[in-house]
Structure formats: C-alpha cells, structure tokens
Amino acid sequence: MSGYSFEKNFPVLYSDCDHKDEVRPSALLNFAQEVAGQSADELKFGYKDTIIDRCGFFIATTCCEILSPIRVGDILHFSSWPLTPRHGIFERDYAVKRGEETVALLASRWCLVDLDTQKILPPERLKAHAACPYRDERVITPDWSLPKLRGEGKEIYSMQTRLSHCDHFRHVNNAKYADFFMDCFSEAELENKSVKSFRISYVKQVKAGEEVAFFRKDFEEGTAIEACVNGEATTRFFVAFKGANE
C-alpha cells in the first residue's frame, strides 16, 4: 500500500474488554473514532475546523471484521486513510495489526452535515477538500446494508439515554450503541463464542433523555438488532459469531 496513512497505537486495557478479557466492539469503535478524528485534524477538516463553519461529520455506518482474537495486553496498531468522497458520502478504511499480524479491518461511512439545517453538504464545503490526499485503497469490501426488522424482532429491553452517553454533538455517541446492542445477549450465549464481524448503521440521532427499546431477531448467519424510539428505528446492528475452536 502507498499514499497517505494516519498511524496510531492503542494498548488494549481491561476497561476495553468483556468478561472474557476479549475486546468489546465498542472499544474498537472508540479506537477508530479517535483515529478518524485525529487524522481529520491533521488533514485540516477536523472538529475544530468544521465547527467554525457550523458543520460537522456524522458517522453513518461502520463495518468491522475481527480476524483474530484481541485480548487484554495487546498493542493494536491502526492505519487509516480517507477515500475520495462520492455523492456527499465520505468513506474511511482502517487496518489493525498486532505486531505483523492483521487482526481486524474496518470501513466507515460519514456525512458532512449543516448543524443548523441538518442538511447533508457536498465535499466542496470543506476548505481542505481540494488538497486532501485521498487514497482509494480498500482493506475490505464492506456490506453497508443491514436487515430492517419492521416490527418482527423480539423486544429484549429498554432504557433511557443519559448525558454520559452523548458526545459534543449532543447525541448518543456511535461507540456507545455497540454496548447497548451487545447487552441484548446473555452471558451464557456469549461464553463459548466471539464476535467475528459486525455492522452498525446510524439512522437518526438520539438525544439524552429519550427512551430506547431494543429488538432482536436471529438469523442463520447472525443476529440483527434494532434500536427504536417511539417505534421508529434509530440504529441498526448485525453481528456474526464464531465458536471457541474456529
């Protein structure tokens, strides 16, 4: 691979892991979020650059493949770069290594949003767009689609979102949802399997104080979960697992 890449290491801490000392999907999303943000800062279209023009990047979808178990004590090396935007959609890929071994691959989609009107903006709105060293190399072929349950799933639980779940855009942060979704599984269900891949799509913002209900439906290839507010889907999740011996 050649061209621009933002590089950063993360130690995997106990707070990043589940009851089996394996990394939680939310931790991978947190790492990816930090990398995306710091890379955007470096390229002059980060939060401090865009907020001046009353716009910001909202994440739309993330796809992740976990190729090898990631555990407490691992040092993860992230490499990431933005791809050329298409039709107002910004994409970013991430390769994750432990030493020389590639242990995870991610791809994400973002939209540039006018913070006052909530309209999606074109790449030309960014002052740094013309000079950005976009790099059109993919680490995975992402499947951006997620199942829509349309009321067919079983309600697992509901909760009220709190201020601690929100970020500087005052909506629930993308990484928080992964924990909400994984809480739709019991400890017994997860004991002998690990996350192989997951996809998460953000349909509508959720603010602090809103009541969110989580609905689950199992398929042969994995499990779909939907977060709903007042019966309307706000976030979708699809996760596939592998057994302990796979």
PDB file of C-alpha atoms in Angstrom:
ATOM      1  CA  MET A   1       0.000   0.000   0.000  1.00  0.00           C
ATOM      2  CA  SER A   2       1.145   3.547  -0.643  1.00  0.00           C
ATOM      3  CA  GLY A   3      -0.045   7.082  -0.040  1.00  0.00           C
ATOM      4  CA  TYR A   4      -1.338   8.934   2.998  1.00  0.00           C
ATOM      5  CA  SER A   5      -1.996   6.972   6.176  1.00  0.00           C
ATOM      6  CA  PHE A   6      -2.561   8.059   9.764  1.00  0.00           C
ATOM      7  CA  GLU A   7      -0.863   5.745  12.264  1.00  0.00           C
ATOM      8  CA  LYS A   8      -1.625   5.272  15.962  1.00  0.00           C
ATOM      9  CA  ASN A   9      -1.087   2.609  18.641  1.00  0.00           C
ATOM     10  CA  PHE A  10      -3.576   1.663  21.357  1.00  0.00           C
ATOM     11  CA  PRO A  11      -2.920  -0.636  24.319  1.00  0.00           C
ATOM     12  CA  VAL A  12      -5.925  -2.876  24.999  1.00  0.00           C
ATOM     13  CA  LEU A  13      -6.863  -2.285  28.638  1.00  0.00           C
ATOM     14  CA  TYR A  14      -9.140  -4.197  30.978  1.00  0.00           C
ATOM     15  CA  SER A  15     -11.717  -1.417  30.534  1.00  0.00           C
ATOM     16  CA  ASP A  16     -11.764  -2.164  26.797  1.00  0.00           C
ATOM     17  CA  CYS A  17     -12.696  -5.804  27.271  1.00  0.00           C
ATOM     18  CA  ASP A  18     -15.607  -8.024  28.229  1.00  0.00           C
ATOM     19  CA  HIS A  19     -15.927 -10.670  30.935  1.00  0.00           C
ATOM     20  CA  LYS A  20     -13.680 -12.991  28.874  1.00  0.00           C
ATOM     21  CA  ASP A  21     -10.944 -10.342  28.549  1.00  0.00           C
ATOM     22  CA  GLU A  22     -11.693 -10.034  24.817  1.00  0.00           C
ATOM     23  CA  VAL A  23     -12.004  -6.612  23.240  1.00  0.00           C
ATOM     24  CA  ARG A  24     -15.534  -5.240  23.069  1.00  0.00           C
ATOM     25  CA  PRO A  25     -16.898  -3.948  19.728  1.00  0.00           C
ATOM     26  CA  SER A  26     -17.439  -0.586  21.410  1.00  0.00           C
ATOM     27  CA  ALA A  27     -13.716  -0.352  22.186  1.00  0.00           C
ATOM     28  CA  LEU A  28     -12.812  -0.947  18.537  1.00  0.00           C
ATOM     29  CA  LEU A  29     -15.287   1.768  17.569  1.00  0.00           C
ATOM     30  CA  ASN A  30     -13.737   4.095  20.148  1.00  0.00           C
ATOM     31  CA  PHE A  31     -10.247   3.457  18.770  1.00  0.00           C
ATOM     32  CA  ALA A  32     -11.477   4.001  15.202  1.00  0.00           C
ATOM     33  CA  GLN A  33     -13.244   7.201  16.246  1.00  0.00           C
ATOM     34  CA  GLU A  34     -10.046   8.576  17.778  1.00  0.00           C
ATOM     35  CA  VAL A  35      -8.043   7.685  14.678  1.00  0.00           C
ATOM     36  CA  ALA A  36     -10.622   9.251  12.343  1.00  0.00           C
ATOM     37  CA  GLY A  37     -10.759  12.407  14.422  1.00  0.00           C
ATOM     38  CA  GLN A  38      -7.014  12.847  14.736  1.00  0.00           C
ATOM     39  CA  SER A  39      -6.495  12.087  11.054  1.00  0.00           C
ATOM     40  CA  ALA A  40      -9.147  14.678  10.132  1.00  0.00           C
ATOM     41  CA  ASP A  41      -7.414  17.199  12.407  1.00  0.00           C
ATOM     42  CA  GLU A  42      -4.148  16.503  10.620  1.00  0.00           C
ATOM     43  CA  LEU A  43      -5.839  16.983   7.224  1.00  0.00           C
ATOM     44  CA  LYS A  44      -7.470  20.265   8.346  1.00  0.00           C
ATOM     45  CA  PHE A  45     -11.088  19.122   8.337  1.00  0.00           C
ATOM     46  CA  GLY A  46     -11.409  18.009  11.955  1.00  0.00           C
ATOM     47  CA  TYR A  47     -13.968  19.154  14.525  1.00  0.00           C
ATOM     48  CA  LYS A  48     -12.255  22.482  15.262  1.00  0.00           C
ATOM     49  CA  ASP A  49     -12.007  23.239  11.534  1.00  0.00           C
ATOM     50  CA  THR A  50     -15.606  22.388  10.629  1.00  0.00           C
ATOM     51  CA  ILE A  51     -17.382  23.800  13.695  1.00  0.00           C
ATOM     52  CA  ILE A  52     -16.295  27.284  12.619  1.00  0.00           C
ATOM     53  CA  ASP A  53     -18.478  26.847   9.526  1.00  0.00           C
ATOM     54  CA  ARG A  54     -21.322  25.316  11.566  1.00  0.00           C
ATOM     55  CA  CYS A  55     -20.940  21.872  10.063  1.00  0.00           C
ATOM     56  CA  GLY A  56     -19.641  18.519  11.256  1.00  0.00           C
ATOM     57  CA  PHE A  57     -19.106  14.903  10.335  1.00  0.00           C
ATOM     58  CA  PHE A  58     -21.763  12.411  11.425  1.00  0.00           C
ATOM     59  CA  ILE A  59     -20.972   8.727  11.049  1.00  0.00           C
ATOM     60  CA  ALA A  60     -23.496   6.727   9.021  1.00  0.00           C
ATOM     61  CA  THR A  61     -22.246   3.113   9.015  1.00  0.00           C
ATOM     62  CA  THR A  62     -19.275   1.076  10.220  1.00  0.00           C
ATOM     63  CA  CYS A  63     -18.340  -2.444   9.111  1.00  0.00           C
ATOM     64  CA  CYS A  64     -15.791  -4.478  11.063  1.00  0.00           C
ATOM     65  CA  GLU A  65     -14.188  -7.889  10.580  1.00  0.00           C
ATOM     66  CA  ILE A  66     -12.237  -9.376  13.508  1.00  0.00           C
ATOM     67  CA  LEU A  67      -9.704 -11.809  12.061  1.00  0.00           C
ATOM     68  CA  SER A  68      -8.024 -12.921  15.277  1.00  0.00           C
ATOM     69  CA  PRO A  69      -8.990 -12.662  18.971  1.00  0.00           C
ATOM     70  CA  ILE A  70      -7.926  -9.357  20.562  1.00  0.00           C
ATOM     71  CA  ARG A  71      -7.293  -9.500  24.293  1.00  0.00           C
ATOM     72  CA  VAL A  72      -6.113  -7.515  27.285  1.00  0.00           C
ATOM     73  CA  GLY A  73      -2.469  -6.515  26.923  1.00  0.00           C
ATOM     74  CA  ASP A  74      -2.393  -6.466  23.108  1.00  0.00           C
ATOM     75  CA  ILE A  75      -0.947  -3.394  21.434  1.00  0.00           C
ATOM     76  CA  LEU A  76      -3.016  -2.501  18.384  1.00  0.00           C
ATOM     77  CA  HIS A  77      -1.531  -0.505  15.532  1.00  0.00           C
ATOM     78  CA  PHE A  78      -4.158   1.365  13.484  1.00  0.00           C
ATOM     79  CA  SER A  79      -3.536   2.629   9.960  1.00  0.00           C
ATOM     80  CA  SER A  80      -6.285   4.725   8.403  1.00  0.00           C
ATOM     81  CA  TRP A  81      -6.980   6.954   5.418  1.00  0.00           C
ATOM     82  CA  PRO A  82      -9.932   8.722   3.742  1.00  0.00           C
ATOM     83  CA  LEU A  83     -11.191   7.617   0.341  1.00  0.00           C
ATOM     84  CA  THR A  84     -12.359  10.020  -2.351  1.00  0.00           C
ATOM     85  CA  PRO A  85     -15.889  11.198  -1.437  1.00  0.00           C
ATOM     86  CA  ARG A  86     -18.769  10.151  -3.678  1.00  0.00           C
ATOM     87  CA  HIS A  87     -22.175  11.834  -3.869  1.00  0.00           C
ATOM     88  CA  GLY A  88     -21.703  13.503  -0.481  1.00  0.00           C
ATOM     89  CA  ILE A  89     -20.572  10.290   1.219  1.00  0.00           C
ATOM     90  CA  PHE A  90     -17.145  10.233   2.844  1.00  0.00           C
ATOM     91  CA  GLU A  91     -15.504   6.862   3.469  1.00  0.00           C
ATOM     92  CA  ARG A  92     -12.540   5.801   5.578  1.00  0.00           C
ATOM     93  CA  ASP A  93     -10.736   2.461   5.925  1.00  0.00           C
ATOM     94  CA  TYR A  94      -8.724   1.103   8.855  1.00  0.00           C
ATOM     95  CA  ALA A  95      -6.244  -1.765   9.080  1.00  0.00           C
ATOM     96  CA  VAL A  96      -5.466  -3.031  12.577  1.00  0.00           C
ATOM     97  CA  LYS A  97      -2.319  -5.004  13.372  1.00  0.00           C
ATOM     98  CA  ARG A  98      -0.810  -6.693  16.395  1.00  0.00           C
ATOM     99  CA  GLY A  99       2.853  -6.798  15.519  1.00  0.00           C
ATOM    100  CA  GLU A 100       2.958  -8.126  11.961  1.00  0.00           C
ATOM    101  CA  GLU A 101      -0.441  -9.844  12.204  1.00  0.00           C
ATOM    102  CA  THR A 102      -3.553  -8.150  10.858  1.00  0.00           C
ATOM    103  CA  VAL A 103      -6.230  -8.731  13.496  1.00  0.00           C
ATOM    104  CA  ALA A 104      -9.102  -6.505  12.348  1.00  0.00           C
ATOM    105  CA  LEU A 105     -10.309  -4.497   9.351  1.00  0.00           C
ATOM    106  CA  LEU A 106     -12.842  -1.684   9.384  1.00  0.00           C
ATOM    107  CA  ALA A 107     -14.576   0.642   6.946  1.00  0.00           C
ATOM    108  CA  SER A 108     -16.790   3.585   7.798  1.00  0.00           C
ATOM    109  CA  ARG A 109     -19.111   5.986   6.007  1.00  0.00           C
ATOM    110  CA  TRP A 110     -19.677   9.590   7.067  1.00  0.00           C
ATOM    111  CA  CYS A 111     -21.790  12.563   6.030  1.00  0.00           C
ATOM    112  CA  LEU A 112     -20.897  16.237   6.368  1.00  0.00           C
ATOM    113  CA  VAL A 113     -23.925  17.887   7.966  1.00  0.00           C
ATOM    114  CA  ASP A 114     -25.019  21.503   8.364  1.00  0.00           C
ATOM    115  CA  LEU A 115     -25.527  21.783  12.120  1.00  0.00           C
ATOM    116  CA  ASP A 116     -28.267  24.393  11.786  1.00  0.00           C
ATOM    117  CA  THR A 117     -30.379  22.859   8.993  1.00  0.00           C
ATOM    118  CA  GLN A 118     -29.298  19.188   9.329  1.00  0.00           C
ATOM    119  CA  LYS A 119     -28.816  19.082   5.551  1.00  0.00           C
ATOM    120  CA  ILE A 120     -26.085  16.911   4.036  1.00  0.00           C
ATOM    121  CA  LEU A 121     -23.336  19.010   2.490  1.00  0.00           C
ATOM    122  CA  PRO A 122     -21.073  18.323  -0.517  1.00  0.00           C
ATOM    123  CA  PRO A 123     -17.310  17.774  -0.115  1.00  0.00           C
ATOM    124  CA  GLU A 124     -16.664  21.204  -1.647  1.00  0.00           C
ATOM    125  CA  ARG A 125     -17.935  22.776   1.586  1.00  0.00           C
ATOM    126  CA  LEU A 126     -14.606  21.729   3.148  1.00  0.00           C
ATOM    127  CA  LYS A 127     -11.787  24.201   2.646  1.00  0.00           C
ATOM    128  CA  ALA A 128      -9.288  21.317   2.774  1.00  0.00           C
ATOM    129  CA  HIS A 129     -11.132  19.132   0.254  1.00  0.00           C
ATOM    130  CA  ALA A 130      -9.224  20.144  -2.873  1.00  0.00           C
ATOM    131  CA  ALA A 131      -5.811  19.444  -1.353  1.00  0.00           C
ATOM    132  CA  CYS A 132      -6.749  16.316   0.649  1.00  0.00           C
ATOM    133  CA  PRO A 133      -4.540  13.285  -0.137  1.00  0.00           C
ATOM    134  CA  TYR A 134      -7.446  10.860  -0.584  1.00  0.00           C
ATOM    135  CA  ARG A 135      -6.350   7.260  -1.050  1.00  0.00           C
ATOM    136  CA  ASP A 136      -8.631   4.850  -2.902  1.00  0.00           C
ATOM    137  CA  GLU A 137      -7.439   1.557  -1.437  1.00  0.00           C
ATOM    138  CA  ARG A 138      -9.871  -0.727   0.400  1.00  0.00           C
ATOM    139  CA  VAL A 139      -8.961  -3.145   3.168  1.00  0.00           C
ATOM    140  CA  ILE A 140     -12.337  -4.902   2.933  1.00  0.00           C
ATOM    141  CA  THR A 141     -15.336  -4.939   0.644  1.00  0.00           C
ATOM    142  CA  PRO A 142     -17.928  -3.574   3.061  1.00  0.00           C
ATOM    143  CA  ASP A 143     -21.564  -4.625   3.075  1.00  0.00           C
ATOM    144  CA  TRP A 144     -23.281  -1.371   4.001  1.00  0.00           C
ATOM    145  CA  SER A 145     -26.767  -2.933   4.153  1.00  0.00           C
ATOM    146  CA  LEU A 146     -28.392  -4.060   7.404  1.00  0.00           C
ATOM    147  CA  PRO A 147     -31.633  -6.011   7.929  1.00  0.00           C
ATOM    148  CA  LYS A 148     -34.713  -3.952   8.769  1.00  0.00           C
ATOM    149  CA  LEU A 149     -36.798  -5.767  11.354  1.00  0.00           C
ATOM    150  CA  ARG A 150     -40.003  -3.814  10.659  1.00  0.00           C
ATOM    151  CA  GLY A 151     -41.522  -4.854  13.981  1.00  0.00           C
ATOM    152  CA  GLU A 152     -40.638  -8.541  13.634  1.00  0.00           C
ATOM    153  CA  GLY A 153     -37.982  -8.684  16.341  1.00  0.00           C
ATOM    154  CA  LYS A 154     -38.464  -9.596  19.989  1.00  0.00           C
ATOM    155  CA  GLU A 155     -38.079  -6.725  22.454  1.00  0.00           C
ATOM    156  CA  ILE A 156     -35.158  -7.509  24.758  1.00  0.00           C
ATOM    157  CA  TYR A 157     -35.036  -4.435  26.972  1.00  0.00           C
ATOM    158  CA  SER A 158     -35.478  -0.664  27.011  1.00  0.00           C
ATOM    159  CA  MET A 159     -33.501   2.152  28.601  1.00  0.00           C
ATOM    160  CA  GLN A 160     -33.398   5.908  28.907  1.00  0.00           C
ATOM    161  CA  THR A 161     -30.341   7.518  27.357  1.00  0.00           C
ATOM    162  CA  ARG A 162     -28.303   9.826  29.576  1.00  0.00           C
ATOM    163  CA  LEU A 163     -25.973  12.757  29.113  1.00  0.00           C
ATOM    164  CA  SER A 164     -22.961  10.484  29.718  1.00  0.00           C
ATOM    165  CA  HIS A 165     -23.887   8.613  26.517  1.00  0.00           C
ATOM    166  CA  CYS A 166     -23.608  11.766  24.384  1.00  0.00           C
ATOM    167  CA  ASP A 167     -20.724  13.492  22.586  1.00  0.00           C
ATOM    168  CA  HIS A 168     -20.045  17.091  21.574  1.00  0.00           C
ATOM    169  CA  PHE A 169     -22.863  16.992  19.011  1.00  0.00           C
ATOM    170  CA  ARG A 170     -25.228  16.272  21.930  1.00  0.00           C
ATOM    171  CA  HIS A 171     -26.443  12.970  20.545  1.00  0.00           C
ATOM    172  CA  VAL A 172     -25.627   9.433  21.679  1.00  0.00           C
ATOM    173  CA  ASN A 173     -22.068   8.651  20.600  1.00  0.00           C
ATOM    174  CA  ASN A 174     -21.654   5.956  17.956  1.00  0.00           C
ATOM    175  CA  ALA A 175     -19.478   3.665  20.082  1.00  0.00           C
ATOM    176  CA  LYS A 176     -21.965   3.614  22.974  1.00  0.00           C
ATOM    177  CA  TYR A 177     -24.531   1.808  20.829  1.00  0.00           C
ATOM    178  CA  ALA A 178     -22.318  -1.246  20.462  1.00  0.00           C
ATOM    179  CA  ASP A 179     -22.501  -1.860  24.226  1.00  0.00           C
ATOM    180  CA  PHE A 180     -26.276  -1.327  24.175  1.00  0.00           C
ATOM    181  CA  PHE A 181     -26.586  -3.910  21.397  1.00  0.00           C
ATOM    182  CA  MET A 182     -24.253  -6.461  22.979  1.00  0.00           C
ATOM    183  CA  ASP A 183     -26.362  -6.230  26.139  1.00  0.00           C
ATOM    184  CA  CYS A 184     -29.091  -7.942  24.107  1.00  0.00           C
ATOM    185  CA  PHE A 185     -27.149 -11.203  24.627  1.00  0.00           C
ATOM    186  CA  SER A 186     -26.822 -13.164  27.851  1.00  0.00           C
ATOM    187  CA  GLU A 187     -23.508 -14.154  29.409  1.00  0.00           C
ATOM    188  CA  ALA A 188     -24.301 -17.800  28.653  1.00  0.00           C
ATOM    189  CA  GLU A 189     -24.894 -17.047  24.953  1.00  0.00           C
ATOM    190  CA  LEU A 190     -21.511 -15.350  24.613  1.00  0.00           C
ATOM    191  CA  GLU A 191     -19.467 -17.702  26.787  1.00  0.00           C
ATOM    192  CA  ASN A 192     -18.239 -20.036  24.050  1.00  0.00           C
ATOM    193  CA  LYS A 193     -18.147 -17.715  21.070  1.00  0.00           C
ATOM    194  CA  SER A 194     -16.522 -14.492  19.967  1.00  0.00           C
ATOM    195  CA  VAL A 195     -17.533 -11.696  17.631  1.00  0.00           C
ATOM    196  CA  LYS A 196     -16.440 -12.463  14.069  1.00  0.00           C
ATOM    197  CA  SER A 197     -17.867  -9.375  12.391  1.00  0.00           C
ATOM    198  CA  PHE A 198     -20.377  -6.627  12.952  1.00  0.00           C
ATOM    199  CA  ARG A 199     -22.067  -3.810  11.083  1.00  0.00           C
ATOM    200  CA  ILE A 200     -23.721  -0.815  12.693  1.00  0.00           C
ATOM    201  CA  SER A 201     -25.813   1.831  10.959  1.00  0.00           C
ATOM    202  CA  TYR A 202     -26.983   5.143  12.409  1.00  0.00           C
ATOM    203  CA  VAL A 203     -30.365   6.175  11.013  1.00  0.00           C
ATOM    204  CA  LYS A 204     -31.443   9.002  13.312  1.00  0.00           C
ATOM    205  CA  GLN A 205     -29.894  10.908  16.193  1.00  0.00           C
ATOM    206  CA  VAL A 206     -30.922  10.056  19.753  1.00  0.00           C
ATOM    207  CA  LYS A 207     -30.687  12.733  22.441  1.00  0.00           C
ATOM    208  CA  ALA A 208     -30.255  12.405  26.203  1.00  0.00           C
ATOM    209  CA  GLY A 209     -33.475  11.523  27.989  1.00  0.00           C
ATOM    210  CA  GLU A 210     -35.090   9.552  25.163  1.00  0.00           C
ATOM    211  CA  GLU A 211     -36.458   6.061  25.798  1.00  0.00           C
ATOM    212  CA  VAL A 212     -34.870   3.474  23.516  1.00  0.00           C
ATOM    213  CA  ALA A 213     -36.204  -0.068  23.025  1.00  0.00           C
ATOM    214  CA  PHE A 214     -34.048  -2.843  21.569  1.00  0.00           C
ATOM    215  CA  PHE A 215     -35.480  -5.542  19.316  1.00  0.00           C
ATOM    216  CA  ARG A 216     -33.627  -8.696  18.279  1.00  0.00           C
ATOM    217  CA  LYS A 217     -34.067 -11.294  15.551  1.00  0.00           C
ATOM    218  CA  ASP A 218     -31.753 -14.265  14.989  1.00  0.00           C
ATOM    219  CA  PHE A 219     -30.805 -15.463  11.521  1.00  0.00           C
ATOM    220  CA  GLU A 220     -28.691 -18.414  10.420  1.00  0.00           C
ATOM    221  CA  GLU A 221     -25.764 -16.121   9.563  1.00  0.00           C
ATOM    222  CA  GLY A 222     -26.028 -13.860  12.612  1.00  0.00           C
ATOM    223  CA  THR A 223     -28.243 -11.629  14.744  1.00  0.00           C
ATOM    224  CA  ALA A 224     -29.932  -8.369  13.819  1.00  0.00           C
ATOM    225  CA  ILE A 225     -30.833  -5.822  16.497  1.00  0.00           C
ATOM    226  CA  GLU A 226     -32.687  -2.561  16.114  1.00  0.00           C
ATOM    227  CA  ALA A 227     -32.842   0.399  18.478  1.00  0.00           C
ATOM    228  CA  CYS A 228     -36.161   2.239  18.312  1.00  0.00           C
ATOM    229  CA  VAL A 229     -37.556   5.455  19.779  1.00  0.00           C
ATOM    230  CA  ASN A 230     -41.352   5.716  19.727  1.00  0.00           C
ATOM    231  CA  GLY A 231     -41.461   2.763  17.343  1.00  0.00           C
ATOM    232  CA  GLU A 232     -39.047   4.361  14.842  1.00  0.00           C
ATOM    233  CA  ALA A 233     -35.705   2.696  14.112  1.00  0.00           C
ATOM    234  CA  THR A 234     -32.761   4.942  15.041  1.00  0.00           C
ATOM    235  CA  THR A 235     -29.846   2.493  14.842  1.00  0.00           C
ATOM    236  CA  ARG A 236     -29.337  -0.989  13.387  1.00  0.00           C
ATOM    237  CA  PHE A 237     -26.771  -3.663  14.252  1.00  0.00           C
ATOM    238  CA  PHE A 238     -25.844  -7.016  12.746  1.00  0.00           C
ATOM    239  CA  VAL A 239     -23.327  -9.316  14.397  1.00  0.00           C
ATOM    240  CA  ALA A 240     -21.878 -12.699  13.426  1.00  0.00           C
ATOM    241  CA  PHE A 241     -20.047 -15.006  15.831  1.00  0.00           C
ATOM    242  CA  LYS A 242     -17.546 -17.825  15.680  1.00  0.00           C
ATOM    243  CA  GLY A 243     -17.114 -20.679  18.115  1.00  0.00           C
ATOM    244  CA  ALA A 244     -14.197 -21.089  20.501  1.00  0.00           C
ATOM    245  CA  ASN A 245     -12.487 -23.639  18.221  1.00  0.00           C
ATOM    246  CA  GLU A 246     -12.940 -21.787  14.933  1.00  0.00           C
TER     247      GLU A 246
END
